[in-house]
mmCIF file of C-alpha atoms and ligand atoms in Angstrom:
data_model
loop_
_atom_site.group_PDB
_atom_site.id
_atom_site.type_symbol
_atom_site.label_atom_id
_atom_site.label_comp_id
_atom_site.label_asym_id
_atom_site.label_seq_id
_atom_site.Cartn_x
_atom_site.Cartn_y
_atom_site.Cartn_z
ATOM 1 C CA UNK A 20 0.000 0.000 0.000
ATOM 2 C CA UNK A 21 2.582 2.451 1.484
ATOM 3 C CA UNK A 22 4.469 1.204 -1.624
ATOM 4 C CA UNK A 23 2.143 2.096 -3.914
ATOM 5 C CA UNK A 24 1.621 5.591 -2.859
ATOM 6 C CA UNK A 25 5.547 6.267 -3.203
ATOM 7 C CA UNK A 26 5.602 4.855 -6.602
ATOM 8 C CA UNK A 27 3.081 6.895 -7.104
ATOM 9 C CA UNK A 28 3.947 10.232 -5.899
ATOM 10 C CA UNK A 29 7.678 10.004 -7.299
ATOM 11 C CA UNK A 30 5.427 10.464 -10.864
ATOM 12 C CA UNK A 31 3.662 13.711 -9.185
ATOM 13 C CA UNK A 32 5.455 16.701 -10.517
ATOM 14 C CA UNK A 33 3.446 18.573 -7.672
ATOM 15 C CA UNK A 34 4.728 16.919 -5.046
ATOM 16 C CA UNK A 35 7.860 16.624 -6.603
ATOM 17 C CA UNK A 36 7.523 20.769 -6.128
ATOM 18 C CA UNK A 37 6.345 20.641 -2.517
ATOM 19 C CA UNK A 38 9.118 18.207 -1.146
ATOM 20 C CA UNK A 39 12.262 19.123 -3.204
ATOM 21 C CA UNK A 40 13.246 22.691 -1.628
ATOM 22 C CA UNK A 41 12.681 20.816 1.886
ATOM 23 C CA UNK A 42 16.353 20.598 3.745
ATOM 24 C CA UNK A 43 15.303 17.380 5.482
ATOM 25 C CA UNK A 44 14.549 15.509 2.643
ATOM 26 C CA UNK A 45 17.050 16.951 0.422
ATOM 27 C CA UNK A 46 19.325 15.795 3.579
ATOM 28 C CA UNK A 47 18.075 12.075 3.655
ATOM 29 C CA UNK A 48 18.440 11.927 -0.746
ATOM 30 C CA UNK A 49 21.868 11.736 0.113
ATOM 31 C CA UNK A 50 22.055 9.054 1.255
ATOM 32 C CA UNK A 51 21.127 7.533 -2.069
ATOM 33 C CA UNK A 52 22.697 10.491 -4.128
ATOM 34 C CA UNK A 53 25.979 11.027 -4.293
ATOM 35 C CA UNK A 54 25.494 14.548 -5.102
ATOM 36 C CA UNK A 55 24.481 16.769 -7.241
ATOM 37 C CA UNK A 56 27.740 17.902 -9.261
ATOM 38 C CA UNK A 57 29.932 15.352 -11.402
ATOM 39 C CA UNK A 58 32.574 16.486 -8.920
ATOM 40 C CA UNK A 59 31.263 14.995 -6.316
ATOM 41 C CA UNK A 60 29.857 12.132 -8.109
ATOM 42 C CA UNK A 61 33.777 11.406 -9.014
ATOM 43 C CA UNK A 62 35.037 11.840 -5.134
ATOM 44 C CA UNK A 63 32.368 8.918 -4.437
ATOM 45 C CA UNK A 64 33.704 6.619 -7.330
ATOM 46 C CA UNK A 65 36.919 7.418 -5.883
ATOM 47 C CA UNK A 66 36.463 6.093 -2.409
ATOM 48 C CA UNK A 67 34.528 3.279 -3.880
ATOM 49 C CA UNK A 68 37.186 1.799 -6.275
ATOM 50 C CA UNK A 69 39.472 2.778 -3.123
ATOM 51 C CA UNK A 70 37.509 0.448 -1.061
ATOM 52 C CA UNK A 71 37.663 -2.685 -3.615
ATOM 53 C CA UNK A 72 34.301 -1.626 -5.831
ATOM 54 C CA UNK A 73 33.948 -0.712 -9.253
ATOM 55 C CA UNK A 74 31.063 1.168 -10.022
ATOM 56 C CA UNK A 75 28.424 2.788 -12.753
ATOM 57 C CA UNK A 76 27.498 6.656 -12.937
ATOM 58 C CA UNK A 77 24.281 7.726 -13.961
ATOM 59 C CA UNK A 78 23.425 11.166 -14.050
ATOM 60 C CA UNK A 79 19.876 11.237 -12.630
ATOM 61 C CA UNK A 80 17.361 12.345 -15.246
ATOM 62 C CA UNK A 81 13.951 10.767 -16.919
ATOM 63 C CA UNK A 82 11.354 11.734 -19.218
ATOM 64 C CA UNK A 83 13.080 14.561 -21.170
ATOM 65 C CA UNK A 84 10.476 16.853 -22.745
ATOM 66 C CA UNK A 85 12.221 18.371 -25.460
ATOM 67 C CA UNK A 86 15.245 17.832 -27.961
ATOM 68 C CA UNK A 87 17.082 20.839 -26.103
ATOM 69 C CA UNK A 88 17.115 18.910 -22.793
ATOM 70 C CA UNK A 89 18.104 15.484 -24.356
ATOM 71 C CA UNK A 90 20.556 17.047 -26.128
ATOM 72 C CA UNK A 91 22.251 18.589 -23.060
ATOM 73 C CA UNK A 92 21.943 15.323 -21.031
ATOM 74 C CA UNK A 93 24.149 13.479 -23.824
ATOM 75 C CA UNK A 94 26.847 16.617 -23.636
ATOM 76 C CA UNK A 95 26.613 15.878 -19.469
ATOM 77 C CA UNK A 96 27.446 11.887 -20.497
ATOM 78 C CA UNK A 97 30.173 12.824 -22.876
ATOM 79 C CA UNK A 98 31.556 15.014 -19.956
ATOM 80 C CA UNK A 99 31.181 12.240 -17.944
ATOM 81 C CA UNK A 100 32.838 9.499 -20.087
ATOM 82 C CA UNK A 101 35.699 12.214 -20.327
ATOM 83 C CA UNK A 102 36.105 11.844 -16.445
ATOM 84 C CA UNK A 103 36.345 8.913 -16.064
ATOM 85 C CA UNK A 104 38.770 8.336 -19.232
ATOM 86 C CA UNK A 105 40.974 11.626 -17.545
ATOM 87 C CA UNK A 106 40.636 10.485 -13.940
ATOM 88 C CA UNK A 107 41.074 6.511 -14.641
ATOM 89 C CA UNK A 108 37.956 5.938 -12.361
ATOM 90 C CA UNK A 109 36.887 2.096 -12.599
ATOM 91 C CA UNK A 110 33.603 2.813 -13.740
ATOM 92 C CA UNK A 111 31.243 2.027 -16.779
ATOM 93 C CA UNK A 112 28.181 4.504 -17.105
ATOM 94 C CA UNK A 113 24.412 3.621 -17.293
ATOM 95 C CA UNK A 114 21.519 5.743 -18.593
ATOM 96 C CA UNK A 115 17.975 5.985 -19.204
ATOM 97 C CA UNK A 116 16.725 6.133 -22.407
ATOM 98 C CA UNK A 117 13.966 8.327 -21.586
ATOM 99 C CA UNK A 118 16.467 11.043 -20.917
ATOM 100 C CA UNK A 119 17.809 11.001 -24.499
ATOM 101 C CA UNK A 120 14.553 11.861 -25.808
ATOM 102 C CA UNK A 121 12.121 8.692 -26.379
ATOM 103 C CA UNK A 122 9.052 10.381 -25.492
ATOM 104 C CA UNK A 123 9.998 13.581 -27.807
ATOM 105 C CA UNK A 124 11.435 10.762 -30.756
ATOM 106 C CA UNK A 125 12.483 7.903 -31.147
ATOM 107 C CA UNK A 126 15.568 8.713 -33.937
ATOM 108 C CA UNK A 127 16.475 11.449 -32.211
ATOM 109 C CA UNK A 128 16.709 9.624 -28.801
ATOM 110 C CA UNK A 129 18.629 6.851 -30.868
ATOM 111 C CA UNK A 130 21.097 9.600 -32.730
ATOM 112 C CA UNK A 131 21.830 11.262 -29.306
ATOM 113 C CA UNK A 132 22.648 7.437 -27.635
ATOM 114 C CA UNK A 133 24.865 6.849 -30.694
ATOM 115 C CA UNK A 134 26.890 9.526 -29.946
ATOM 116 C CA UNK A 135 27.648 8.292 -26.314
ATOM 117 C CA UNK A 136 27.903 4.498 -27.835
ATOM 118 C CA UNK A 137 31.196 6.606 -30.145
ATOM 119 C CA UNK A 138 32.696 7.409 -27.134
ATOM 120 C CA UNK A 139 32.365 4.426 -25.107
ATOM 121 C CA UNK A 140 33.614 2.444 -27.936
ATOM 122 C CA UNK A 141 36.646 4.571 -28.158
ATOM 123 C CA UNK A 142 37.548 4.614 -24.696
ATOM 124 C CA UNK A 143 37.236 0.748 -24.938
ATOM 125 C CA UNK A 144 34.384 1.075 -22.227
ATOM 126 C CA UNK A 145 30.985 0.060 -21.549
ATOM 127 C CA UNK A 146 27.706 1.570 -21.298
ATOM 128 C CA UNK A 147 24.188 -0.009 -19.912
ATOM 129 C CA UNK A 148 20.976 0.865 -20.917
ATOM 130 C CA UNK A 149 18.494 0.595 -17.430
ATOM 131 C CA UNK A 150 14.885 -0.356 -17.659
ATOM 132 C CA UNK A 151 12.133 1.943 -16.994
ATOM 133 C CA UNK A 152 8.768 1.142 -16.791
ATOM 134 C CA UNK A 153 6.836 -1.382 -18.779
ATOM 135 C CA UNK A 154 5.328 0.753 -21.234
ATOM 136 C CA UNK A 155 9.180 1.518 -22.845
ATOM 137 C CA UNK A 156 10.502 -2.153 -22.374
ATOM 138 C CA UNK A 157 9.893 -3.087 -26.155
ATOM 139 C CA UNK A 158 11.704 0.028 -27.202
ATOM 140 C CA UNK A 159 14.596 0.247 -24.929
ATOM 141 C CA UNK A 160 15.117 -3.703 -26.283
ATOM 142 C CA UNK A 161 14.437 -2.363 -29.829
ATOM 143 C CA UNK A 162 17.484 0.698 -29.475
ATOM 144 C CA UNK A 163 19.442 -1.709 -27.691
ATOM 145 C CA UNK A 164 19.373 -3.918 -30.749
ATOM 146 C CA UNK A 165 20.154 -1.039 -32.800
ATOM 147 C CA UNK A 166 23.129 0.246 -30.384
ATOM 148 C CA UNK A 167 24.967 -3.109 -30.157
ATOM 149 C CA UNK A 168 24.732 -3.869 -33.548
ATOM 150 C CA UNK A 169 27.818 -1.200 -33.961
ATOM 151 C CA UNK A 170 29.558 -2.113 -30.648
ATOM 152 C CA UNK A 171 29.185 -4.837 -28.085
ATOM 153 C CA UNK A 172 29.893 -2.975 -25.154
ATOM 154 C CA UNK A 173 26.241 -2.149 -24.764
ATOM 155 C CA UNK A 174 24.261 -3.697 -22.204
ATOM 156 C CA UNK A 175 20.283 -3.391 -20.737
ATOM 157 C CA UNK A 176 18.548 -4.134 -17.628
ATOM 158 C CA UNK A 177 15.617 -7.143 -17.467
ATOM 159 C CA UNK A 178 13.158 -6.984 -14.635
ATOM 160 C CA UNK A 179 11.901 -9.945 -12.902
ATOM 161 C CA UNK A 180 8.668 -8.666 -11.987
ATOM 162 C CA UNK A 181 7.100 -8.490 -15.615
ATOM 163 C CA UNK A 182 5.728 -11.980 -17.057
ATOM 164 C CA UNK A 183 7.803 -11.305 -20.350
ATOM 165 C CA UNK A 184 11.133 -10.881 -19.030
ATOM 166 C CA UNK A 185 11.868 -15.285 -19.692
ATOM 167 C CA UNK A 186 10.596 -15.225 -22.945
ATOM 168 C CA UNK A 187 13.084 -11.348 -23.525
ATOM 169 C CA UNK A 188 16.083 -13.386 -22.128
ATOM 170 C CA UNK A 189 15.857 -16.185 -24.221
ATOM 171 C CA UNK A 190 15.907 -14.002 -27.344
ATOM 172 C CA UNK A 191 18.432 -12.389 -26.061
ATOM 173 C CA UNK A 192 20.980 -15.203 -25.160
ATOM 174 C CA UNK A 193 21.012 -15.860 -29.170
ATOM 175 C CA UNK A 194 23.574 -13.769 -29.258
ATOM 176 C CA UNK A 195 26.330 -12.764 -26.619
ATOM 177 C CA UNK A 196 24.929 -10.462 -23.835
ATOM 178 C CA UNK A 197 25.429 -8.351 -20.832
ATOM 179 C CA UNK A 198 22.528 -8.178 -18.782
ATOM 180 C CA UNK A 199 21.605 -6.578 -15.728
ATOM 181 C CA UNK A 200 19.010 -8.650 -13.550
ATOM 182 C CA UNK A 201 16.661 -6.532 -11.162
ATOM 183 C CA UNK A 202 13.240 -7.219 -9.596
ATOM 184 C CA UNK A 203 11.748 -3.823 -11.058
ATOM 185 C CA UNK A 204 11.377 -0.572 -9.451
ATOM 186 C CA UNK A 205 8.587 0.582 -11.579
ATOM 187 C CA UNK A 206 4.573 0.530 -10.523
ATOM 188 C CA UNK A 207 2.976 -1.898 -12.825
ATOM 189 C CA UNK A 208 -0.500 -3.285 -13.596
ATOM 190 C CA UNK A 209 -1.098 -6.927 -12.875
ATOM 191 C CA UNK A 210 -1.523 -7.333 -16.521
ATOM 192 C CA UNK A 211 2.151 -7.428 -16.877
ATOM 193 C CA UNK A 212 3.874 -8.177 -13.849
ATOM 194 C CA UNK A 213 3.184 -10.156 -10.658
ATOM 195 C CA UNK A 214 1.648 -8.549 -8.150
ATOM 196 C CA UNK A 215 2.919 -10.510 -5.212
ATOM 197 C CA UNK A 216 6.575 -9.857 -3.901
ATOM 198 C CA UNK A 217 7.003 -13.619 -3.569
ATOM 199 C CA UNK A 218 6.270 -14.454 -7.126
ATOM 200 C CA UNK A 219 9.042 -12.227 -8.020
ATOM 201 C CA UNK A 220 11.470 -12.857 -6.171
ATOM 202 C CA UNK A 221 10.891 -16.617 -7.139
ATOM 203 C CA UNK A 222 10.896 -15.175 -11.011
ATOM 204 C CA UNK A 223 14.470 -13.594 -10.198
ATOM 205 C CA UNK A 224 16.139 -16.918 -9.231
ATOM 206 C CA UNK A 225 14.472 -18.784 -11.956
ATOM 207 C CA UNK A 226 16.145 -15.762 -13.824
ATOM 208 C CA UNK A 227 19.414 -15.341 -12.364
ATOM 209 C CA UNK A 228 19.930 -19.411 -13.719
ATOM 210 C CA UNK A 229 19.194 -19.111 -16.947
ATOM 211 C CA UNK A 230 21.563 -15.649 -17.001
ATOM 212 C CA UNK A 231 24.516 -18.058 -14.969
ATOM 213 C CA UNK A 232 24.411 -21.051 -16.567
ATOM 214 C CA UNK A 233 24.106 -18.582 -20.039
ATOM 215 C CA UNK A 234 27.847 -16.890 -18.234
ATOM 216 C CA UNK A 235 28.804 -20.331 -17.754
ATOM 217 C CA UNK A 236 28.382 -21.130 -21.183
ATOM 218 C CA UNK A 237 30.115 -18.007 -22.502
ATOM 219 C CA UNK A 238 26.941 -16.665 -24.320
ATOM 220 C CA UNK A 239 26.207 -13.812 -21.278
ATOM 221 C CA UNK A 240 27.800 -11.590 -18.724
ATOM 222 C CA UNK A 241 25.570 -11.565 -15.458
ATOM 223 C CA UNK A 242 25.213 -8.726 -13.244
ATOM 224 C CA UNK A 243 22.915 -9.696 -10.733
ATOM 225 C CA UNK A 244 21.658 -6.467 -9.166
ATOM 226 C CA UNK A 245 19.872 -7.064 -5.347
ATOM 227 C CA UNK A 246 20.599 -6.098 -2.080
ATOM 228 C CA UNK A 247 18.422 -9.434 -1.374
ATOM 229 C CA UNK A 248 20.985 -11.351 1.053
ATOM 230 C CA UNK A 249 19.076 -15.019 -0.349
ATOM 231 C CA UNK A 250 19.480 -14.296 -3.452
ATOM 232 C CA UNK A 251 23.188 -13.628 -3.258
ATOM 233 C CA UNK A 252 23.915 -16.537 -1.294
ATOM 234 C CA UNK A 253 22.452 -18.926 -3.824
ATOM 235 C CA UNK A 254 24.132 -16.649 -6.749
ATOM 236 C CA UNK A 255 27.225 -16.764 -4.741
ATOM 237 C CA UNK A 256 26.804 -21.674 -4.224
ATOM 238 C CA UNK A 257 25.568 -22.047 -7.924
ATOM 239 C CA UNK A 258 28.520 -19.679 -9.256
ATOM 240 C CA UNK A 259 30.766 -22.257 -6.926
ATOM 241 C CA UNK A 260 28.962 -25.402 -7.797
ATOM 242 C CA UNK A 261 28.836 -24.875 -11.602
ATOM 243 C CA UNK A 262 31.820 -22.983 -12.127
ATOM 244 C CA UNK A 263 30.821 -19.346 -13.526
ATOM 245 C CA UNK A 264 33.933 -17.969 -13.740
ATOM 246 C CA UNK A 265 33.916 -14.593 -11.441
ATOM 247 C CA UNK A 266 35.334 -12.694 -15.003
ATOM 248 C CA UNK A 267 31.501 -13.719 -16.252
ATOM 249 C CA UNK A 268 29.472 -12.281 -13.544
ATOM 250 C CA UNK A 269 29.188 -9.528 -10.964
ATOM 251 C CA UNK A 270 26.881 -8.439 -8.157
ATOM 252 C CA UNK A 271 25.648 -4.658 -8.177
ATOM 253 C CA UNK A 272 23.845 -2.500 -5.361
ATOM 254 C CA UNK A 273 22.759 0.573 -4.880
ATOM 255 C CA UNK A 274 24.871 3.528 -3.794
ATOM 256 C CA UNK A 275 24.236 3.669 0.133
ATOM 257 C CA UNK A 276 22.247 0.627 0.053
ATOM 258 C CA UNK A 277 22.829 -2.207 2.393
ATOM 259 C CA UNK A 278 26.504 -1.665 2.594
ATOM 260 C CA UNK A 279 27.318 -4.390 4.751
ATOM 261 C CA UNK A 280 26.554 -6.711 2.216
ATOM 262 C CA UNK A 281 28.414 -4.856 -0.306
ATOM 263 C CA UNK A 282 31.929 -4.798 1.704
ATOM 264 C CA UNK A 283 30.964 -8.490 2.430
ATOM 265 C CA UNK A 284 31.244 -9.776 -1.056
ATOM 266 C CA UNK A 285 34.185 -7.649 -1.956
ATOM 267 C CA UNK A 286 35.674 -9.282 1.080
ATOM 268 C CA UNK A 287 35.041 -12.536 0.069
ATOM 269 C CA UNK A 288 36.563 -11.971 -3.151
ATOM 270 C CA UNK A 289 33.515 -11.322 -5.678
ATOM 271 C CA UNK A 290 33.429 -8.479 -8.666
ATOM 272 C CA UNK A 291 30.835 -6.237 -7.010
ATOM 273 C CA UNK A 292 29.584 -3.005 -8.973
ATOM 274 C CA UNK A 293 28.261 0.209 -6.999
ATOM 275 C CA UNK A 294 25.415 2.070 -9.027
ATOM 276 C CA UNK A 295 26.369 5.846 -8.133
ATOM 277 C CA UNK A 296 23.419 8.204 -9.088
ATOM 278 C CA UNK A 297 24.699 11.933 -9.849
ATOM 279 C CA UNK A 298 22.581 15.023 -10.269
ATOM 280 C CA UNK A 299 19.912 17.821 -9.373
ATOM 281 C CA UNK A 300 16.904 15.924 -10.600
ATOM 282 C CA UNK A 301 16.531 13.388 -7.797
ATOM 283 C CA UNK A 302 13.415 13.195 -7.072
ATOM 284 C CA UNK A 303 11.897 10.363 -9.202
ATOM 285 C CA UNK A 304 15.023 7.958 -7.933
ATOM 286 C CA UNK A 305 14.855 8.292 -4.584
ATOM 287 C CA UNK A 306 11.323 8.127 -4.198
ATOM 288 C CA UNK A 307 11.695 4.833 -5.755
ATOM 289 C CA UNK A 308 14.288 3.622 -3.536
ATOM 290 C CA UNK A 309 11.202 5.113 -0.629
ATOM 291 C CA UNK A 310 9.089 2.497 -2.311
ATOM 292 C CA UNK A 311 11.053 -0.462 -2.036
ATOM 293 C CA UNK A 312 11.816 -0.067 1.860
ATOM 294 C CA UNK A 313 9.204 2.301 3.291
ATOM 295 C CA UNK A 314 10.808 1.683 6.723
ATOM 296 C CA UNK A 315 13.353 4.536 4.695
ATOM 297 C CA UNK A 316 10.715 6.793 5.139
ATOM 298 C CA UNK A 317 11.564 7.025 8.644
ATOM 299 C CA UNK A 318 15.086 7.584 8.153
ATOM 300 C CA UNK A 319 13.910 10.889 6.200
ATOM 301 C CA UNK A 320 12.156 11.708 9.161
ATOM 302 C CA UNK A 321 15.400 11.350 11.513
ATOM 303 C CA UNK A 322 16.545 14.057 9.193
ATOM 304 C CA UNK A 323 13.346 16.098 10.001
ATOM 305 C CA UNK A 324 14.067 15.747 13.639
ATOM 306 C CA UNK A 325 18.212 16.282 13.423
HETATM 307 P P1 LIG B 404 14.157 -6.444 -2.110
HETATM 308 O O1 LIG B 404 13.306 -5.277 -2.473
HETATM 309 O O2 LIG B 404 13.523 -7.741 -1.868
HETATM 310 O O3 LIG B 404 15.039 -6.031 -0.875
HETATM 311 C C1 LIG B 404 15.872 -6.970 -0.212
HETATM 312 C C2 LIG B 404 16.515 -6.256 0.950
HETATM 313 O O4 LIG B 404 17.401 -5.254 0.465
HETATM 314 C C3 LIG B 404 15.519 -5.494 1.842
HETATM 315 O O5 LIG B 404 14.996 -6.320 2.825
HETATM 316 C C4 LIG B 404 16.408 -4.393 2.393
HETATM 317 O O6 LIG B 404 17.204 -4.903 3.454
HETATM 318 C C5 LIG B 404 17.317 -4.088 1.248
HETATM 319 N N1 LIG B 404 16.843 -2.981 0.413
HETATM 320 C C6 LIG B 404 16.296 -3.058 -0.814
HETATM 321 N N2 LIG B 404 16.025 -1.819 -1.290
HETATM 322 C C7 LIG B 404 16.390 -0.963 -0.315
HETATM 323 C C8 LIG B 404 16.370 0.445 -0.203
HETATM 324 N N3 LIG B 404 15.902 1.229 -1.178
HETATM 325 N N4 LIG B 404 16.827 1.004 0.936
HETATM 326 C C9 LIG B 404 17.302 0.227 1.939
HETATM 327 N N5 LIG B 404 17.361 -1.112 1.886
HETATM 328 C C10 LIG B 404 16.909 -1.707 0.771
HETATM 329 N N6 LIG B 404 15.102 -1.247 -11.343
HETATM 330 C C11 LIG B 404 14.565 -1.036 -12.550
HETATM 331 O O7 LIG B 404 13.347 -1.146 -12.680
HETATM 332 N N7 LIG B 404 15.359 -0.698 -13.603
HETATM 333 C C12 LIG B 404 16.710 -0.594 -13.513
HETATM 334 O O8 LIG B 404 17.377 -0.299 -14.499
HETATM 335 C C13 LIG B 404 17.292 -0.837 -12.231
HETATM 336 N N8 LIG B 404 18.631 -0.729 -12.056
HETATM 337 C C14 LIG B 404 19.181 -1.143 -10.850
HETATM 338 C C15 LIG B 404 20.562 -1.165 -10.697
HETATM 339 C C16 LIG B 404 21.115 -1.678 -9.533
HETATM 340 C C17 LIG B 404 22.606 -1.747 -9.399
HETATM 341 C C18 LIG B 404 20.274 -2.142 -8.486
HETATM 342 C C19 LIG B 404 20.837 -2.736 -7.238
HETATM 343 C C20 LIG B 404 18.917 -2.045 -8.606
HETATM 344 C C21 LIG B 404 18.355 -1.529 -9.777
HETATM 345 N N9 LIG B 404 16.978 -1.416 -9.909
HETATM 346 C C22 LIG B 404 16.450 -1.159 -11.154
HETATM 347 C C23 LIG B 404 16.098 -1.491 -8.710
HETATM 348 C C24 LIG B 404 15.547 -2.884 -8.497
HETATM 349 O O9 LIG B 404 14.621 -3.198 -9.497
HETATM 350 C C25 LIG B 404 14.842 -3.010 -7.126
HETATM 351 O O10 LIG B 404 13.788 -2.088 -7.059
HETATM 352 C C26 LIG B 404 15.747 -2.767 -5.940
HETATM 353 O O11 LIG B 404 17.032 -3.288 -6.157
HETATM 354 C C27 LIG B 404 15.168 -3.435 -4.671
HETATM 355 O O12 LIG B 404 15.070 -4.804 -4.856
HETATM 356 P P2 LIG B 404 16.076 -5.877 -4.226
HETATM 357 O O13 LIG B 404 16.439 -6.815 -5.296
HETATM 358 O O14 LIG B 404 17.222 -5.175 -3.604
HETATM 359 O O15 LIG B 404 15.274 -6.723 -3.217
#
């Protein structure tokens, strides 16, 4: 319920008005932000490869309204890719193909994401396209197509809470593939995902084999993004007990998410990527990351009471 109403109000742009100028909340968004300049954004992927991680940026944006903005979010990812070429950062970048301009067009969204794929491919690096929700899935898999098709160091994002997502991956695994496994973040209709936690997180293991035995095989790279401890320590037996090499797969979390479990897998010797989110338009993420743990929601009112 409580869930709901977050997913739902991180699509409000009213109360996106109301809550955003608030010092509190703007205080407890950093814990999932790691700022809003690319400075600061580097200073985190600093400490992080410091401390054993590698990581992804993503420079927070969705939804782009017109060809002006997307245009100025690709110059922000070239700046970006720049960075992390100049400063020798560990880090790939993902984005959200919303922000390149899908819902202005669809060429122009692809010509913008072509000029980051350039970039990436001459820096030898890799980008990921995430997954929003369900009504963009069979485009963001269409531009994928298009984007990998001139280099292979593109990768997306499958959810495991939409009914499709088996049927996605086994088209996908014709062909070499990167893929990021979540649960989903997005609200969706029971018409195309599960509406019970249970069946989803039961969809994500039944997932996460196919993707492993797939690395195991050589036809995908797995990055298995949860902060769910179960799911981890099955990843972490059938990786042992059917010998995924640890160059074919990779656990991911969230920036300031559960990070006793991150410095726990580093520890114990896995590949473990940190998602760093950069930017002034943080609204939409970290009500989403209110969603999926509404006890957070008292942590942002700690910061009410500090
Ligand atoms: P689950 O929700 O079952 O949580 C398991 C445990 O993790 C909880 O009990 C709690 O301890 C902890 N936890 C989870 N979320 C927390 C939070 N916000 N704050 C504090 N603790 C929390 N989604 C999407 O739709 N498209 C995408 O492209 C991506 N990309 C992405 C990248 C990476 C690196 C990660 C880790 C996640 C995403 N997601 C995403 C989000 C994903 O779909 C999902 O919403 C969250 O990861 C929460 O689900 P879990 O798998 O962590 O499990």
């Amino acid at each position: 319920m409580m869930n709901a109403v977050l997913l739902k109000l991180s699509r409000s742009p009213r109360a996106q008005r109301l809550v955003t100028d608030l010092g509190f909340v703007r205080r407890a968004a950093r814990r999932f932000v790691a700022g809003e300049t690319l400075e600061e954004a580097v200073r985190a992927v600093e400490r992080l490869n410091a401390a054993g991680f590698e990581a992804t940026l993503d420079f927070l944006g969705e939804n782009t309204t017109s060809a002006a903005e997307a245009a100025a979010c690709t110059d922000e990812y070239l700046r970006l890719l720049e960075r992390i070429r100049r400063d020798g950062l560990r880090s790939h970048v993902s984005l959200k193909v919303t922000q390149f301009g899908l819902d202005v067009d669809e060429g122009l969204c692809l010509q913008n994401l072509r000029r980051i794929v350039e970039r990436v491919r001459e820096q030898g690096s890799f980008v990921r396209l995430d997954m929003e929700g369900s009504a963009y899935t069979d485009r963001t898999l269409r531009i994928f197509e298009r984007l990998r098709d001139g280099y292979e160091g593109v990768g997306l994002v499958l959810q495991a809470c939409l009914y499709r997502t088996a049927g996605d991956l086994e088209r996908l695994l014709h062909r070499p593939v990167n893929v990021r496994l979540c649960k989903g973040a997005y609200r969706e209709p029971p018409s195309v995902a599960y509406p019970r936690k249970r069946d989803v997180d039961a969809g994500y293991l039944r997932l996460a084999e196919r993707l492993l035995r797939g690395a195991a095989q050589g036809r995908a790279y797995a990055a298995l993004a949860t902060h769910d401890a179960r799911i981890q320590r099955w990843a972490r037996l059938y990786a042992r007990r059917h010998q995924v090499s640890g160059e074919r797969f990779e656990f991911q979390m969230l920036y300031g998410v559960r990070r006793d479990l991150q410095r726990r897998l580093v520890r114990e010797g896995f590949r473990v990527r940190i998602y760093v989110s950069y930017g002034t338009h943080w609204y939409p993420y970290f009500m989403r990351r209110l969603a999926e743990r509404p006890a957070n929601v008292l942590f942002v009112l700690r910061n009410l009471l500090r």
